[in-house]
Short mmCIF file of C-alpha atoms in Angstrom, two decimals:
data_model
loop_
_atom_site.label_atom_id
_atom_site.label_comp_id
_atom_site.label_asym_id
_atom_site.label_seq_id
_atom_site.Cartn_x
_atom_site.Cartn_y
_atom_site.Cartn_z
CA MET H 1 3.80 -14.61 28.87
CA VAL H 2 2.41 -11.13 28.26
CA ARG H 3 -0.12 -9.76 30.75
CA LEU H 4 -2.07 -6.53 30.83
CA LYS H 5 -0.31 -4.34 33.38
CA GLN H 6 0.78 -0.75 34.00
CA SER H 7 3.75 0.37 31.94
CA LYS H 8 6.76 1.82 33.70
CA ARG H 9 6.27 5.05 31.76
CA ASP H 10 3.13 7.17 31.81
CA LYS H 11 0.19 5.26 30.48
CA LYS H 12 -1.46 6.78 27.40
CA ILE H 13 -5.06 5.83 26.73
CA VAL H 14 -6.25 6.54 23.21
CA GLY H 15 -9.98 6.48 22.55
CA GLY H 16 -12.50 7.06 19.80
CA PRO H 17 -13.23 5.21 16.53
CA TYR H 18 -10.74 2.59 15.43
CA ARG H 19 -10.33 -0.34 13.05
CA THR H 20 -8.74 -3.68 13.86
CA HIS H 21 -6.19 -5.90 12.17
CA PRO H 22 -5.15 -9.47 13.08
CA LEU H 23 -2.04 -9.64 15.24
CA GLU H 24 -1.38 -13.11 13.80
CA ALA H 25 1.48 -12.92 11.30
CA ASN H 26 0.96 -13.68 7.63
CA LYS H 27 2.02 -17.23 6.79
CA THR H 28 4.33 -15.99 4.05
CA LEU H 29 6.64 -14.27 6.57
CA ASP H 30 9.82 -16.01 7.64
CA ALA H 31 9.62 -17.78 11.00
CA ARG H 32 11.08 -15.97 14.03
CA GLU H 33 11.19 -17.71 17.41
CA ASN H 34 11.05 -14.45 19.38
CA LEU H 35 7.57 -13.78 17.93
CA VAL H 36 6.13 -16.96 19.41
CA PHE H 37 4.81 -16.42 22.96
CA PRO H 38 1.47 -16.50 24.83
CA ILE H 39 -0.76 -13.48 25.45
CA VAL H 40 -3.15 -13.64 28.41
CA ALA H 41 -6.80 -13.11 27.42
CA PRO H 42 -9.38 -11.31 29.61
CA ASP H 43 -10.54 -14.63 31.13
CA GLY H 44 -6.98 -15.55 32.12
CA THR H 45 -6.39 -18.13 29.37
CA GLU H 46 -3.27 -18.05 27.24
CA VAL H 47 -3.58 -17.25 23.54
CA TRP H 48 -0.81 -18.69 21.39
CA PRO H 49 -0.30 -17.80 17.71
CA LYS H 50 -0.86 -20.55 15.15
CA ARG H 51 2.49 -19.59 13.72
CA GLN H 52 3.78 -16.33 15.18
CA TRP H 53 2.74 -12.77 16.10
CA LEU H 54 3.51 -9.67 14.07
CA TRP H 55 4.88 -7.82 17.09
CA SER H 56 7.56 -8.61 19.64
CA LYS H 57 6.75 -9.31 23.28
CA GLU H 58 7.86 -5.81 24.28
CA ARG H 59 5.70 -4.17 21.58
CA VAL H 60 2.66 -6.24 22.62
CA ARG H 61 3.13 -5.32 26.29
CA GLU H 62 3.27 -1.63 25.31
CA ALA H 63 0.15 -2.02 23.14
CA LEU H 64 -1.74 -3.66 26.02
CA ASP H 65 -0.80 -0.80 28.29
CA ASN H 66 -1.95 1.75 25.69
CA ASN H 67 -5.29 0.07 24.91
CA GLU H 68 -4.15 -0.84 21.38
CA ILE H 69 -5.10 -4.52 21.63
CA GLU H 70 -8.58 -6.02 21.35
CA PHE H 71 -9.62 -9.59 22.17
CA ALA H 72 -12.50 -11.19 20.29
CA LYS H 73 -14.12 -14.61 20.60
CA SER H 74 -13.37 -16.79 17.59
CA ASN H 75 -15.75 -19.33 16.02
CA ASP H 76 -14.13 -22.22 17.89
CA GLY H 77 -14.73 -20.57 21.28
CA GLY H 78 -11.17 -19.40 21.69
CA TRP H 79 -9.74 -15.89 21.49
CA SER H 80 -8.38 -13.94 18.54
CA VAL H 81 -6.04 -11.03 19.13
CA GLN H 82 -6.53 -7.85 17.09
CA THR H 83 -4.52 -4.64 16.95
CA LYS H 84 -6.34 -1.30 17.06
CA GLN H 85 -5.66 1.55 14.68
CA TYR H 86 -7.36 4.66 16.00
CA LEU H 87 -8.80 7.33 13.75
CA LYS H 88 -7.45 10.10 16.01
CA LEU H 89 -3.92 10.47 17.28
CA GLU H 90 -2.98 11.38 20.87
CA ASP H 91 -3.18 15.10 20.12
CA GLY H 92 -6.72 14.75 18.76
CA SER H 93 -5.74 15.16 15.08
CA ILE H 94 -7.12 12.81 12.43
CA ARG H 95 -4.75 10.06 11.42
CA ARG H 96 -3.30 10.64 8.00
CA GLY H 97 -1.47 8.26 5.73
CA LYS H 98 -2.61 5.59 3.33
CA LEU H 99 -6.22 5.56 2.23
CA GLN H 100 -8.54 3.27 4.14
CA SER H 101 -10.37 0.61 2.21
CA ILE H 102 -14.16 0.77 1.98
CA ILE H 103 -14.03 -3.02 2.38
CA ASP H 104 -13.04 -3.76 5.95
CA ASP H 105 -13.98 -7.43 6.37
CA VAL H 106 -11.59 -9.04 3.87
CA TYR H 107 -7.81 -9.07 4.31
CA THR H 108 -4.82 -10.28 2.33
CA GLN H 109 -4.43 -12.99 4.95
CA HIS H 110 -7.72 -14.50 3.79
CA GLY H 111 -6.20 -15.04 0.34
CA THR H 112 -3.15 -16.63 1.94
CA ASN H 113 -5.37 -18.95 3.96
CA GLU H 114 -7.12 -20.02 0.75
CA ILE H 115 -3.79 -21.05 -0.79
CA LEU H 116 -3.01 -22.91 2.43
CA ASP H 117 -6.35 -24.77 2.27
CA ILE H 118 -5.88 -25.67 -1.41
CA PHE H 119 -2.21 -26.68 -1.44
CA GLY H 120 -1.35 -27.26 2.21
CA ASP H 121 1.42 -24.66 2.07
CA ALA H 122 0.93 -20.89 1.94
CA LYS H 123 4.33 -20.23 0.39
CA ILE H 124 3.38 -21.79 -2.94
CA PHE H 125 2.05 -18.33 -3.97
CA SER H 126 2.59 -15.14 -1.97
CA TYR H 127 -0.10 -12.50 -1.40
CA PRO H 128 -2.91 -13.88 -3.60
CA LYS H 129 -6.08 -11.84 -3.98
CA PRO H 130 -8.80 -13.12 -1.60
CA THR H 131 -11.72 -14.56 -3.56
CA GLN H 132 -14.22 -12.89 -1.19
CA PHE H 133 -12.76 -9.50 -2.13
CA LEU H 134 -13.07 -10.32 -5.83
CA ILE H 135 -16.62 -11.57 -5.36
CA LYS H 136 -17.55 -8.20 -3.85
CA LEU H 137 -16.18 -6.47 -6.97
CA PHE H 138 -17.62 -8.91 -9.51
CA ASP H 139 -21.01 -8.77 -7.82
CA MET H 140 -21.28 -5.14 -8.98
CA ILE H 141 -21.79 -6.52 -12.51
CA PRO H 142 -25.47 -7.63 -12.64
CA ASP H 143 -25.00 -9.83 -15.72
CA THR H 144 -24.60 -13.39 -14.42
CA SER H 145 -23.32 -14.52 -17.83
CA ALA H 146 -20.63 -11.84 -18.16
CA LEU H 147 -17.15 -12.49 -19.51
CA PHE H 148 -14.29 -11.24 -17.31
CA LEU H 149 -10.73 -10.56 -18.50
CA ASP H 150 -7.79 -10.85 -16.08
CA PHE H 151 -4.49 -9.87 -17.70
CA PHE H 152 -2.39 -10.48 -14.57
CA SER H 153 -4.10 -13.60 -13.29
CA GLY H 154 -1.37 -14.91 -10.96
CA SER H 155 -2.77 -17.94 -9.16
CA ALA H 156 -6.17 -17.55 -10.92
CA SER H 157 -8.00 -16.11 -7.90
CA SER H 158 -10.45 -14.40 -10.27
CA MET H 159 -11.47 -17.65 -11.96
CA ASP H 160 -11.78 -19.29 -8.54
CA ALA H 161 -14.10 -16.48 -7.40
CA LEU H 162 -16.29 -16.70 -10.52
CA MET H 163 -16.68 -20.47 -10.17
CA LYS H 164 -17.86 -19.98 -6.59
CA MET H 165 -20.30 -17.25 -7.65
CA ASN H 166 -21.75 -19.51 -10.36
CA LEU H 167 -22.18 -22.26 -7.77
CA HIS H 168 -24.18 -20.10 -5.39
CA ASP H 169 -26.38 -18.12 -7.79
CA GLY H 170 -26.59 -20.42 -10.84
CA GLY H 171 -24.72 -17.97 -13.09
CA THR H 172 -22.69 -18.84 -16.17
CA ARG H 173 -19.90 -16.29 -15.84
CA LYS H 174 -16.68 -16.98 -17.74
CA ALA H 175 -13.17 -15.59 -17.61
CA ILE H 176 -10.10 -15.30 -19.78
CA CYS H 177 -7.04 -15.38 -17.55
CA ILE H 178 -3.68 -14.33 -18.97
CA GLN H 179 -0.35 -14.81 -17.21
CA LEU H 180 3.28 -14.92 -18.33
CA PRO H 181 4.82 -18.29 -17.38
CA GLU H 182 7.16 -16.81 -14.78
CA CYS H 183 9.38 -19.47 -13.24
CA SER H 184 8.65 -20.67 -9.72
CA PHE H 185 12.12 -22.13 -9.17
CA GLY H 186 13.17 -21.95 -5.54
CA ASN H 187 9.59 -22.59 -4.42
CA LYS H 188 10.06 -25.98 -2.77
CA LYS H 189 6.36 -26.81 -2.47
CA ALA H 190 5.74 -25.96 -6.14
CA GLU H 191 8.71 -28.06 -7.17
CA GLU H 192 7.39 -31.01 -5.13
CA LEU H 193 4.12 -30.79 -7.07
CA GLY H 194 5.95 -30.52 -10.40
CA LEU H 195 4.79 -26.93 -10.96
CA SER H 196 7.54 -24.98 -12.67
CA ASN H 197 5.81 -21.65 -13.33
CA LEU H 198 2.91 -19.43 -12.28
CA CYS H 199 0.63 -20.71 -15.04
CA GLU H 200 1.00 -24.28 -13.82
CA ILE H 201 0.26 -23.18 -10.24
CA ALA H 202 -2.95 -21.52 -11.47
CA GLU H 203 -3.94 -24.60 -13.47
CA GLU H 204 -3.45 -26.87 -10.46
CA ARG H 205 -5.41 -24.46 -8.26
CA LEU H 206 -8.39 -24.56 -10.62
CA ARG H 207 -8.29 -28.37 -10.78
CA ARG H 208 -8.34 -28.61 -6.99
CA VAL H 209 -11.01 -25.93 -6.55
CA GLY H 210 -13.12 -27.70 -9.19
CA LYS H 211 -12.92 -30.94 -7.23
CA GLN H 212 -13.91 -29.09 -4.03
CA ILE H 213 -16.93 -27.56 -5.77
CA GLU H 214 -17.89 -30.93 -7.23
CA ALA H 215 -17.72 -32.53 -3.78
CA GLU H 216 -19.79 -29.67 -2.30
CA VAL H 217 -22.51 -30.13 -4.94
CA HIS H 218 -22.65 -33.90 -4.42
CA ALA H 219 -22.89 -33.44 -0.64
CA SER H 220 -25.63 -30.82 -1.03
CA ASN H 221 -27.64 -33.01 -3.42
CA ALA H 222 -27.34 -35.96 -1.06
CA GLN H 223 -29.06 -33.90 1.63
CA LEU H 224 -31.74 -32.64 -0.78
CA THR H 225 -32.63 -36.06 -2.17
CA LEU H 226 -35.73 -36.46 -0.02
CA SER H 227 -37.10 -33.04 -0.96
CA GLY H 228 -36.67 -33.66 -4.67
CA GLU H 229 -34.51 -30.54 -5.06
CA SER H 230 -30.94 -30.43 -6.30
CA THR H 231 -28.01 -28.05 -6.72
CA ARG H 232 -26.85 -27.47 -10.28
CA MET H 233 -23.22 -28.28 -11.01
CA PRO H 234 -21.55 -25.13 -12.36
CA ASP H 235 -19.10 -25.25 -15.24
CA ILE H 236 -15.77 -26.07 -13.59
CA GLY H 237 -13.94 -26.86 -16.81
CA PHE H 238 -11.23 -24.73 -18.39
CA ARG H 239 -8.92 -24.80 -21.39
CA ILE H 240 -5.21 -24.07 -21.31
CA LEU H 241 -3.89 -22.23 -24.36
CA LYS H 242 -0.49 -20.66 -24.93
CA LEU H 243 0.70 -18.12 -27.45
CA ASP H 244 2.91 -19.69 -30.11
CA SER H 245 3.84 -19.43 -33.77
CA SER H 246 1.60 -20.89 -36.48
CA ASN H 247 1.40 -24.67 -36.74
CA PHE H 248 2.03 -24.51 -40.47
CA ASP H 249 3.30 -22.18 -43.16
CA GLN H 250 0.38 -22.03 -45.57
CA VAL H 251 -2.92 -23.58 -46.53
CA GLU H 252 -3.36 -24.75 -50.11
CA GLY H 253 -6.99 -24.70 -51.29
CA GLY H 254 -9.27 -26.04 -48.56
CA ALA H 255 -6.82 -28.63 -47.23
CA LEU H 256 -3.74 -28.45 -45.06
CA VAL H 257 -0.68 -30.00 -46.69
CA ASP H 258 0.76 -32.40 -44.10
CA ASN H 259 4.44 -31.78 -44.83
CA LEU H 260 3.95 -28.12 -43.91
CA ILE H 261 2.91 -28.97 -40.33
CA LYS H 262 5.67 -28.17 -37.86
CA PRO H 263 7.10 -31.06 -35.81
CA GLY H 264 5.56 -31.66 -32.41
CA ARG H 265 2.19 -30.06 -33.23
CA THR H 266 -0.96 -32.02 -32.39
CA TYR H 267 -4.30 -32.24 -34.14
CA ASP H 268 -5.83 -30.06 -31.41
CA ASP H 269 -3.13 -27.41 -32.02
CA ILE H 270 -4.16 -27.29 -35.67
CA ILE H 271 -7.89 -27.21 -34.89
CA PHE H 272 -7.55 -24.30 -32.46
CA GLU H 273 -5.55 -22.30 -34.99
CA MET H 274 -8.18 -22.86 -37.66
CA MET H 275 -10.85 -21.75 -35.18
CA LEU H 276 -8.94 -18.50 -34.71
CA LYS H 277 -8.57 -18.01 -38.46
CA TRP H 278 -12.32 -18.47 -38.94
CA GLY H 279 -13.30 -16.26 -36.01
CA LEU H 280 -14.66 -19.03 -33.80
CA GLU H 281 -14.44 -18.57 -30.03
CA LEU H 282 -11.89 -20.84 -28.38
CA SER H 283 -14.38 -21.57 -25.59
CA LEU H 284 -16.86 -23.24 -27.95
CA PRO H 285 -17.70 -26.85 -27.04
CA MET H 286 -15.54 -29.44 -28.76
CA GLU H 287 -16.66 -33.06 -29.11
CA LYS H 288 -14.72 -36.01 -30.45
CA THR H 289 -17.23 -38.40 -31.99
CA GLU H 290 -17.81 -40.63 -35.03
CA VAL H 291 -19.75 -40.31 -38.26
CA ALA H 292 -20.38 -43.57 -40.15
CA GLY H 293 -17.61 -45.15 -38.07
CA TYR H 294 -15.07 -42.41 -38.90
CA PRO H 295 -13.59 -40.27 -36.03
CA ILE H 296 -14.26 -36.52 -36.29
CA THR H 297 -13.95 -33.46 -34.08
CA SER H 298 -17.14 -31.39 -33.99
CA ILE H 299 -16.99 -27.77 -32.87
CA ALA H 300 -20.13 -26.08 -31.53
CA ALA H 301 -22.63 -28.71 -32.66
CA ASP H 302 -21.19 -29.06 -36.18
CA GLU H 303 -20.35 -25.38 -36.72
CA LEU H 304 -17.02 -26.84 -37.81
CA ILE H 305 -16.19 -30.51 -38.46
CA CYS H 306 -12.54 -31.55 -38.62
CA CYS H 307 -11.39 -34.73 -40.35
CA MET H 308 -7.81 -35.53 -39.33
CA ASP H 309 -7.50 -39.35 -39.60
CA GLU H 310 -7.00 -41.67 -42.52
CA GLY H 311 -9.86 -43.91 -43.63
CA LEU H 312 -12.16 -41.21 -45.02
CA THR H 313 -14.64 -42.65 -47.54
CA VAL H 314 -17.36 -41.36 -49.82
CA GLU H 315 -19.94 -42.80 -47.41
CA VAL H 316 -18.41 -40.78 -44.58
CA LEU H 317 -18.49 -37.63 -46.70
CA GLU H 318 -22.17 -38.18 -47.45
CA ALA H 319 -22.91 -38.70 -43.74
CA ILE H 320 -21.03 -35.50 -42.86
CA ALA H 321 -22.89 -33.58 -45.59
CA ALA H 322 -26.18 -34.78 -44.10
CA LEU H 323 -25.25 -32.95 -40.87
CA GLU H 324 -25.15 -29.68 -42.85
CA PRO H 325 -22.05 -28.25 -41.16
CA LYS H 326 -21.01 -24.69 -42.01
CA ARG H 327 -17.38 -25.71 -42.50
CA VAL H 328 -15.46 -28.96 -42.93
CA PHE H 329 -11.68 -29.06 -42.49
CA PHE H 330 -9.52 -31.87 -43.87
CA LEU H 331 -5.90 -32.80 -43.62
CA ASP H 332 -4.53 -33.34 -47.13
CA SER H 333 -3.39 -36.87 -46.27
CA VAL H 334 -6.95 -38.10 -45.66
CA LEU H 335 -8.14 -37.02 -49.10
CA SER H 336 -7.61 -39.44 -51.97
CA ASP H 337 -8.20 -38.26 -55.54
CA THR H 338 -11.59 -40.00 -55.54
CA ILE H 339 -12.60 -38.34 -52.31
CA LYS H 340 -11.49 -34.93 -53.63
CA LEU H 341 -13.66 -35.33 -56.73
CA ASN H 342 -16.68 -36.30 -54.65
CA ALA H 343 -16.05 -33.47 -52.17
CA ALA H 344 -15.93 -30.98 -55.04
CA ARG H 345 -19.36 -32.09 -56.20
#
């Protein structure tokens, strides 16, 4: 137990402006038994770390003697222990060293706690960016429909932050998150969840955050039922795309020759590639529906209609033409000679 008492050596009292940092150790640090001990608060109660302290018992005792520890009441009525970093040193000179952040109410530990809340284990991704820090940055952009690019997305903290912003202000912000699929082997929690790389960790994070947002909206609307008001559900959907080689070697005329499609490629793979070739955004809405009983994929309200299944008839072609799409894409196998003649007309 560590109490506030006079040190054996001369006591140094440092005063003046200071900033505080949590004495509680980051959850990504390895466990050390010697960093687990109680500290006596001003009211005589013992404060234990949830996991462990950053400092040893001897270092904490010295800090208490030197007025480098601050106790603050936490939300649950208990005590939190903070370390003080004074602006001035003992000789009165201004502390020099690393630059101080202009944001002093968000810490890396907050990002770690978010991973802990989402996955139940902080070690699934180390040192993630706190969403509250990102929200402060993104909020500098007044356009609530802006598109953000994150080329080192990690666990997708940026997308998480934007989804939360859209929830609270009704915005329609979007993001493109890019991340190399670095392996997460050796990460036991990730392996338990079947997540083999950073991209899969980010995908799972967004799924879980989306469910949390959905539950929050439903709970809010349940309370607002009597007033006739409601909270709008933000867009919590996302698409997962990966860079790969072309699905086929060449296109002949307006149709894709089936025997040129590479093995293992799906209809969606082909559709997304054609969207890229025609300059269509990959975020455009995609709907699988039917026309005259024939299954089609419609992109952006018939900006592009894709016919990939057998069973195409003249009647279906006429029904598709009535929709006045800008483009229609066919697999060669669905086009009989009769259909080709009618399509040409």
